[in-house]
Structures are given as structure tokens and as C-alpha cells.
Amino acid sequence: DQQVKQNSPSLSVQEGRISILNCDYTNSMFDYFLWYKKYPAEGPTFLISISSIKDKNEDGRFTVFLNKSAKHLSLHIVPSQPGDSAVYFCAASTIIQGAQKLVFGQGTRLTINP
Amino acid sequence: AAGVIQSPRHLIKEKRETATLKCYPIPRHDTVYWYQQGPGQDPQFLISFYEKMQSDKGSIPDRFSAQQFSDYHSELNMSSLELGDSALYFCASKEGSLSYNEQFFGPGTRLTVL
């Protein structure tokens, strides 16, 4: 039962254009969402997060949008740069019995073409 | 800035052997998480510790055990290794079990079981 889904395993975008990565979740208990970026042979690196009380959070070139009614979030990267090429994981979080549970999506491999 | 340290980075074991993976969290982080990422899969939560006590348990096999020590480092002990245990094992740390702070990931230990 995949509670967090990233339906696009890969995405290819031209340098300078906008990259949009999508994520859907099924569990309405999730109330905090995060995006991680992962390079080969490295651990996931935190990018940006959003609480369920917000619908948008922006940090430089990265913006995360949350649509609670649709249980959907997206990460926008603009402008895209070659160094953004990596695997992006969406993660959803809730606190149950005193512990934060983090559930990851399957990841989307983003390739930025020069 | 100090990051999460994992050792060893690579480990090769035979079937039915045991392995111990170590994780040193970021200073002042009191919560440690262990994840397993198989080839082409998303990280799967195994187990977490807060203030040296197990705070949550995920899909961790009975053959595995873990603990967090007084200096907050954690060790994942894996016995009777199987071929299917070959994966990347990530440790993540954060400050506070109940907070929604992001988890910071280590570089991972790549375990290969032959």
C-alpha cells in the first residue's frame, strides 16, 4: 500500500525552464510534507517543506504547493539548473504516539539538459 | 557544519553472517531513524529512537535489532543475513521526537550480501 506516490519515475527539462515534480498521498493524517534531493552515493538532502496549514512555501528557486483537498503537492524549480539533476523524493509526515512517521514516495529522477 | 556520519560506507557479507552498521547523529540531535532503500525503491522506515529509547518501529525484520547509546549514536545489528538484505541503509537524525523538524540523512551504508 503506497501511501505516497510519485507517478513520474523520470522527468527531463531544459536548462532555464521550470521543473515541476508531482506527488500524491492517500493518508489524510499526513500534515507535514517534505522534499528531499538525492545524488548518487549520497544520502537524501532536505530541500523544502510545507505544513498542512499552508498552501505554498517558497525558498529561492524552489516552491512547494500543497492542495489538501486533492491530496497533492508539487515542487517547482525555476529556473532549472544542471546541478538540479538528481532524484527527488517527496515525503509525508505525521506524528503518531509521540513519534514522527516519515513516508517516502518512489522518487522522480530529474535530468536538466543544457 | 557537522553532518550525520555512517560507518562503514560499504560492507560485503556472506549469507547467514552478521553485520553492524553505525550512525553518529548531528550534535544535539536526540532522535535517530534507520531506513532501508532497495535498488530502485524509496527509503523504507525501519526503526527510530528518541533519547535512547525506541520510539517507533517500521518494517524491520526480527533478525535485525538496533539501539541508541548514551552518546546518541545508534547501531543497527543484522543477523542471519539474506540476499534480500542487500540495500542502502540510511540513518537520519533530528532534534526532538515530537517536532516537525526535517530529518538530516547520512551518506548511507551500502550492504552487499553474497
PDB file of N, CA and C in Angstrom, chain A residues 41-95:
ATOM      1  N   ALA A  41      25.192   7.879  -4.490  1.00  0.00           N
ATOM      2  CA  ALA A  41      26.184   7.619  -3.440  1.00  0.00           C
ATOM      3  C   ALA A  41      26.108   8.625  -2.288  1.00  0.00           C
ATOM      4  N   GLU A  42      25.026   9.370  -2.209  1.00  0.00           N
ATOM      5  CA  GLU A  42      24.844  10.283  -1.074  1.00  0.00           C
ATOM      6  C   GLU A  42      23.484  10.026  -0.438  1.00  0.00           C
ATOM      7  N   GLY A  43      23.326  10.477   0.808  1.00  0.00           N
ATOM      8  CA  GLY A  43      22.032  10.389   1.443  1.00  0.00           C
ATOM      9  C   GLY A  43      21.110  11.491   0.955  1.00  0.00           C
ATOM     10  N   PRO A  44      19.811  11.330   1.151  1.00  0.00           N
ATOM     11  CA  PRO A  44      18.861  12.379   0.763  1.00  0.00           C
ATOM     12  C   PRO A  44      19.172  13.685   1.501  1.00  0.00           C
ATOM     13  N   THR A  45      19.044  14.779   0.786  1.00  0.00           N
ATOM     14  CA  THR A  45      19.290  16.111   1.353  1.00  0.00           C
ATOM     15  C   THR A  45      17.978  16.865   1.399  1.00  0.00           C
ATOM     16  N   PHE A  46      17.665  17.414   2.559  1.00  0.00           N
ATOM     17  CA  PHE A  46      16.420  18.157   2.707  1.00  0.00           C
ATOM     18  C   PHE A  46      16.429  19.396   1.808  1.00  0.00           C
ATOM     19  N   LEU A  47      15.288  19.619   1.131  1.00  0.00           N
ATOM     20  CA  LEU A  47      15.157  20.766   0.252  1.00  0.00           C
ATOM     21  C   LEU A  47      14.211  21.814   0.817  1.00  0.00           C
ATOM     22  N   ILE A  48      12.981  21.407   1.015  1.00  0.00           N
ATOM     23  CA  ILE A  48      11.943  22.345   1.402  1.00  0.00           C
ATOM     24  C   ILE A  48      10.789  21.566   2.006  1.00  0.00           C
ATOM     25  N   SER A  49      10.033  22.221   2.862  1.00  0.00           N
ATOM     26  CA  SER A  49       8.909  21.546   3.493  1.00  0.00           C
ATOM     27  C   SER A  49       7.694  22.467   3.523  1.00  0.00           C
ATOM     28  N   ILE A  50       6.544  21.890   3.841  1.00  0.00           N
ATOM     29  CA  ILE A  50       5.334  22.686   3.964  1.00  0.00           C
ATOM     30  C   ILE A  50       4.420  22.033   4.981  1.00  0.00           C
ATOM     31  N   SER A  51       3.834  22.855   5.801  1.00  0.00           N
ATOM     32  CA  SER A  51       2.849  22.379   6.770  1.00  0.00           C
ATOM     33  C   SER A  51       1.475  22.368   6.112  1.00  0.00           C
ATOM     34  N   SER A  52       0.593  21.526   6.619  1.00  0.00           N
ATOM     35  CA  SER A  52      -0.730  21.402   6.008  1.00  0.00           C
ATOM     36  C   SER A  52      -1.596  22.648   6.203  1.00  0.00           C
ATOM     37  N   ILE A  53      -1.145  23.569   7.054  1.00  0.00           N
ATOM     38  CA  ILE A  53      -1.937  24.787   7.246  1.00  0.00           C
ATOM     39  C   ILE A  53      -1.613  25.830   6.183  1.00  0.00           C
ATOM     40  N   LYS A  54      -0.622  25.507   5.347  1.00  0.00           N
ATOM     41  CA  LYS A  54      -0.245  26.423   4.265  1.00  0.00           C
ATOM     42  C   LYS A  54      -0.537  25.779   2.917  1.00  0.00           C
ATOM     43  N   ASP A  55      -0.578  26.594   1.886  1.00  0.00           N
ATOM     44  CA  ASP A  55      -0.731  26.025   0.552  1.00  0.00           C
ATOM     45  C   ASP A  55       0.471  26.319  -0.341  1.00  0.00           C
ATOM     46  N   LYS A  56       1.412  27.091   0.196  1.00  0.00           N
ATOM     47  CA  LYS A  56       2.582  27.424  -0.604  1.00  0.00           C
ATOM     48  C   LYS A  56       3.740  27.775   0.320  1.00  0.00           C
ATOM     49  N   ASN A  57       4.932  27.319  -0.054  1.00  0.00           N
ATOM     50  CA  ASN A  57       6.139  27.727   0.649  1.00  0.00           C
ATOM     51  C   ASN A  57       7.244  27.910  -0.375  1.00  0.00           C
ATOM     52  N   GLU A  58       7.941  29.020  -0.266  1.00  0.00           N
ATOM     53  CA  GLU A  58       8.928  29.363  -1.280  1.00  0.00           C
ATOM     54  C   GLU A  58      10.297  29.548  -0.637  1.00  0.00           C
ATOM     55  N   ASP A  59      11.316  29.046  -1.312  1.00  0.00           N
ATOM     56  CA  ASP A  59      12.681  29.219  -0.831  1.00  0.00           C
ATOM     57  C   ASP A  59      13.592  29.317  -2.045  1.00  0.00           C
ATOM     58  N   GLY A  60      13.885  30.541  -2.421  1.00  0.00           N
ATOM     59  CA  GLY A  60      14.747  30.741  -3.583  1.00  0.00           C
ATOM     60  C   GLY A  60      14.096  30.214  -4.848  1.00  0.00           C
ATOM     61  N   ARG A  61      14.801  29.330  -5.535  1.00  0.00           N
ATOM     62  CA  ARG A  61      14.273  28.790  -6.798  1.00  0.00           C
ATOM     63  C   ARG A  61      13.232  27.694  -6.575  1.00  0.00           C
ATOM     64  N   PHE A  62      13.050  27.295  -5.331  1.00  0.00           N
ATOM     65  CA  PHE A  62      12.173  26.169  -5.019  1.00  0.00           C
ATOM     66  C   PHE A  62      10.869  26.644  -4.378  1.00  0.00           C
ATOM     67  N   THR A  63       9.763  26.158  -4.894  1.00  0.00           N
ATOM     68  CA  THR A  63       8.448  26.450  -4.330  1.00  0.00           C
ATOM     69  C   THR A  63       7.672  25.153  -4.226  1.00  0.00           C
ATOM     70  N   VAL A  64       7.072  24.934  -3.074  1.00  0.00           N
ATOM     71  CA  VAL A  64       6.220  23.752  -2.917  1.00  0.00           C
ATOM     72  C   VAL A  64       4.790  24.225  -2.762  1.00  0.00           C
ATOM     73  N   PHE A  65       3.890  23.592  -3.492  1.00  0.00           N
ATOM     74  CA  PHE A  65       2.468  23.878  -3.441  1.00  0.00           C
ATOM     75  C   PHE A  65       1.747  22.672  -2.860  1.00  0.00           C
ATOM     76  N   LEU A  66       0.783  22.958  -1.995  1.00  0.00           N
ATOM     77  CA  LEU A  66       0.007  21.878  -1.390  1.00  0.00           C
ATOM     78  C   LEU A  66      -1.477  22.097  -1.655  1.00  0.00           C
ATOM     79  N   ASN A  67      -2.126  21.079  -2.179  1.00  0.00           N
ATOM     80  CA  ASN A  67      -3.574  21.090  -2.393  1.00  0.00           C
ATOM     81  C   ASN A  67      -4.149  19.986  -1.519  1.00  0.00           C
ATOM     82  N   LYS A  68      -4.608  20.376  -0.328  1.00  0.00           N
ATOM     83  CA  LYS A  68      -5.062  19.372   0.638  1.00  0.00           C
ATOM     84  C   LYS A  68      -6.284  18.618   0.153  1.00  0.00           C
ATOM     85  N   SER A  69      -7.195  19.327  -0.494  1.00  0.00           N
ATOM     86  CA  SER A  69      -8.432  18.655  -0.920  1.00  0.00           C
ATOM     87  C   SER A  69      -8.142  17.578  -1.953  1.00  0.00           C
ATOM     88  N   ALA A  70      -7.127  17.822  -2.779  1.00  0.00           N
ATOM     89  CA  ALA A  70      -6.747  16.840  -3.792  1.00  0.00           C
ATOM     90  C   ALA A  70      -5.678  15.886  -3.276  1.00  0.00           C
ATOM     91  N   LYS A  71      -5.171  16.127  -2.072  1.00  0.00           N
ATOM     92  CA  LYS A  71      -4.075  15.332  -1.507  1.00  0.00           C
ATOM     93  C   LYS A  71      -2.916  15.282  -2.510  1.00  0.00           C
ATOM     94  N   HIS A  72      -2.511  16.470  -2.911  1.00  0.00           N
ATOM     95  CA  HIS A  72      -1.498  16.580  -3.950  1.00  0.00           C
ATOM     96  C   HIS A  72      -0.535  17.697  -3.599  1.00  0.00           C
ATOM     97  N   LEU A  73       0.740  17.436  -3.809  1.00  0.00           N
ATOM     98  CA  LEU A  73       1.705  18.512  -3.685  1.00  0.00           C
ATOM     99  C   LEU A  73       2.667  18.483  -4.858  1.00  0.00           C
ATOM    100  N   SER A  74       3.248  19.631  -5.107  1.00  0.00           N
ATOM    101  CA  SER A  74       4.181  19.717  -6.223  1.00  0.00           C
ATOM    102  C   SER A  74       5.365  20.587  -5.828  1.00  0.00           C
ATOM    103  N   LEU A  75       6.470  20.303  -6.448  1.00  0.00           N
ATOM    104  CA  LEU A  75       7.694  21.080  -6.266  1.00  0.00           C
ATOM    105  C   LEU A  75       8.027  21.750  -7.589  1.00  0.00           C
ATOM    106  N   HIS A  76       8.165  23.064  -7.551  1.00  0.00           N
ATOM    107  CA  HIS A  76       8.530  23.822  -8.743  1.00  0.00           C
ATOM    108  C   HIS A  76       9.962  24.321  -8.578  1.00  0.00           C
ATOM    109  N   ILE A  77      10.756  24.121  -9.586  1.00  0.00           N
ATOM    110  CA  ILE A  77      12.121  24.619  -9.590  1.00  0.00           C
ATOM    111  C   ILE A  77      12.252  25.536 -10.795  1.00  0.00           C
ATOM    112  N   VAL A  78      12.545  26.826 -10.510  1.00  0.00           N
ATOM    113  CA  VAL A  78      12.673  27.745 -11.629  1.00  0.00           C
ATOM    114  C   VAL A  78      13.678  28.839 -11.294  1.00  0.00           C
ATOM    115  N   PRO A  79      14.652  29.115 -12.165  1.00  0.00           N
ATOM    116  CA  PRO A  79      14.935  28.347 -13.364  1.00  0.00           C
ATOM    117  C   PRO A  79      15.717  27.076 -13.040  1.00  0.00           C
ATOM    118  N   SER A  80      15.516  26.048 -13.813  1.00  0.00           N
ATOM    119  CA  SER A  80      16.226  24.789 -13.590  1.00  0.00           C
ATOM    120  C   SER A  80      17.683  24.922 -14.006  1.00  0.00           C
ATOM    121  N   GLN A  81      18.552  24.296 -13.223  1.00  0.00           N
ATOM    122  CA  GLN A  81      19.985  24.353 -13.493  1.00  0.00           C
ATOM    123  C   GLN A  81      20.536  22.934 -13.609  1.00  0.00           C
ATOM    124  N   PRO A  82      21.635  22.746 -14.312  1.00  0.00           N
ATOM    125  CA  PRO A  82      22.193  21.387 -14.467  1.00  0.00           C
ATOM    126  C   PRO A  82      22.452  20.699 -13.132  1.00  0.00           C
ATOM    127  N   GLY A  83      22.843  21.472 -12.112  1.00  0.00           N
ATOM    128  CA  GLY A  83      23.107  20.887 -10.798  1.00  0.00           C
ATOM    129  C   GLY A  83      21.862  20.375 -10.099  1.00  0.00           C
ATOM    130  N   ASP A  84      20.698  20.682 -10.664  1.00  0.00           N
ATOM    131  CA  ASP A  84      19.444  20.176 -10.086  1.00  0.00           C
ATOM    132  C   ASP A  84      19.186  18.731 -10.495  1.00  0.00           C
ATOM    133  N   SER A  85      19.957  18.221 -11.417  1.00  0.00           N
ATOM    134  CA  SER A  85      19.775  16.834 -11.854  1.00  0.00           C
ATOM    135  C   SER A  85      20.043  15.895 -10.690  1.00  0.00           C
ATOM    136  N   ALA A  86      19.037  15.166 -10.288  1.00  0.00           N
ATOM    137  CA  ALA A  86      19.118  14.287  -9.124  1.00  0.00           C
ATOM    138  C   ALA A  86      17.801  13.521  -9.036  1.00  0.00           C
ATOM    139  N   VAL A  87      17.696  12.669  -8.029  1.00  0.00           N
ATOM    140  CA  VAL A  87      16.417  12.014  -7.737  1.00  0.00           C
ATOM    141  C   VAL A  87      15.739  12.803  -6.621  1.00  0.00           C
ATOM    142  N   TYR A  88      14.486  13.133  -6.819  1.00  0.00           N
ATOM    143  CA  TYR A  88      13.728  13.917  -5.846  1.00  0.00           C
ATOM    144  C   TYR A  88      12.686  13.023  -5.183  1.00  0.00           C
ATOM    145  N   PHE A  89      12.736  12.999  -3.855  1.00  0.00           N
ATOM    146  CA  PHE A  89      11.771  12.219  -3.094  1.00  0.00           C
ATOM    147  C   PHE A  89      10.804  13.161  -2.380  1.00  0.00           C
ATOM    148  N   CYS A  90       9.549  12.860  -2.523  1.00  0.00           N
ATOM    149  CA  CYS A  90       8.517  13.510  -1.744  1.00  0.00           C
ATOM    150  C   CYS A  90       8.332  12.683  -0.484  1.00  0.00           C
ATOM    151  N   ALA A  91       8.108  13.324   0.658  1.00  0.00           N
ATOM    152  CA  ALA A  91       7.872  12.598   1.900  1.00  0.00           C
ATOM    153  C   ALA A  91       6.729  13.249   2.648  1.00  0.00           C
ATOM    154  N   ALA A  92       5.913  12.420   3.272  1.00  0.00           N
ATOM    155  CA  ALA A  92       4.786  12.914   4.054  1.00  0.00           C
ATOM    156  C   ALA A  92       4.961  12.468   5.495  1.00  0.00           C
ATOM    157  N   SER A  93       4.536  13.305   6.391  1.00  0.00           N
ATOM    158  CA  SER A  93       4.830  13.068   7.797  1.00  0.00           C
ATOM    159  C   SER A  93       3.616  13.300   8.673  1.00  0.00           C
ATOM    160  N   THR A  94       3.558  12.530   9.739  1.00  0.00           N
ATOM    161  CA  THR A  94       2.601  12.781  10.795  1.00  0.00           C
ATOM    162  C   THR A  94       3.230  12.307  12.089  1.00  0.00           C
ATOM    163  N   ILE A  95       2.685  12.752  13.195  1.00  0.00           N
ATOM    164  CA  ILE A  95       3.201  12.302  14.493  1.00  0.00           C
ATOM    165  C   ILE A  95       2.164  11.379  15.107  1.00  0.00           C
TER     166      ILE A  95
END
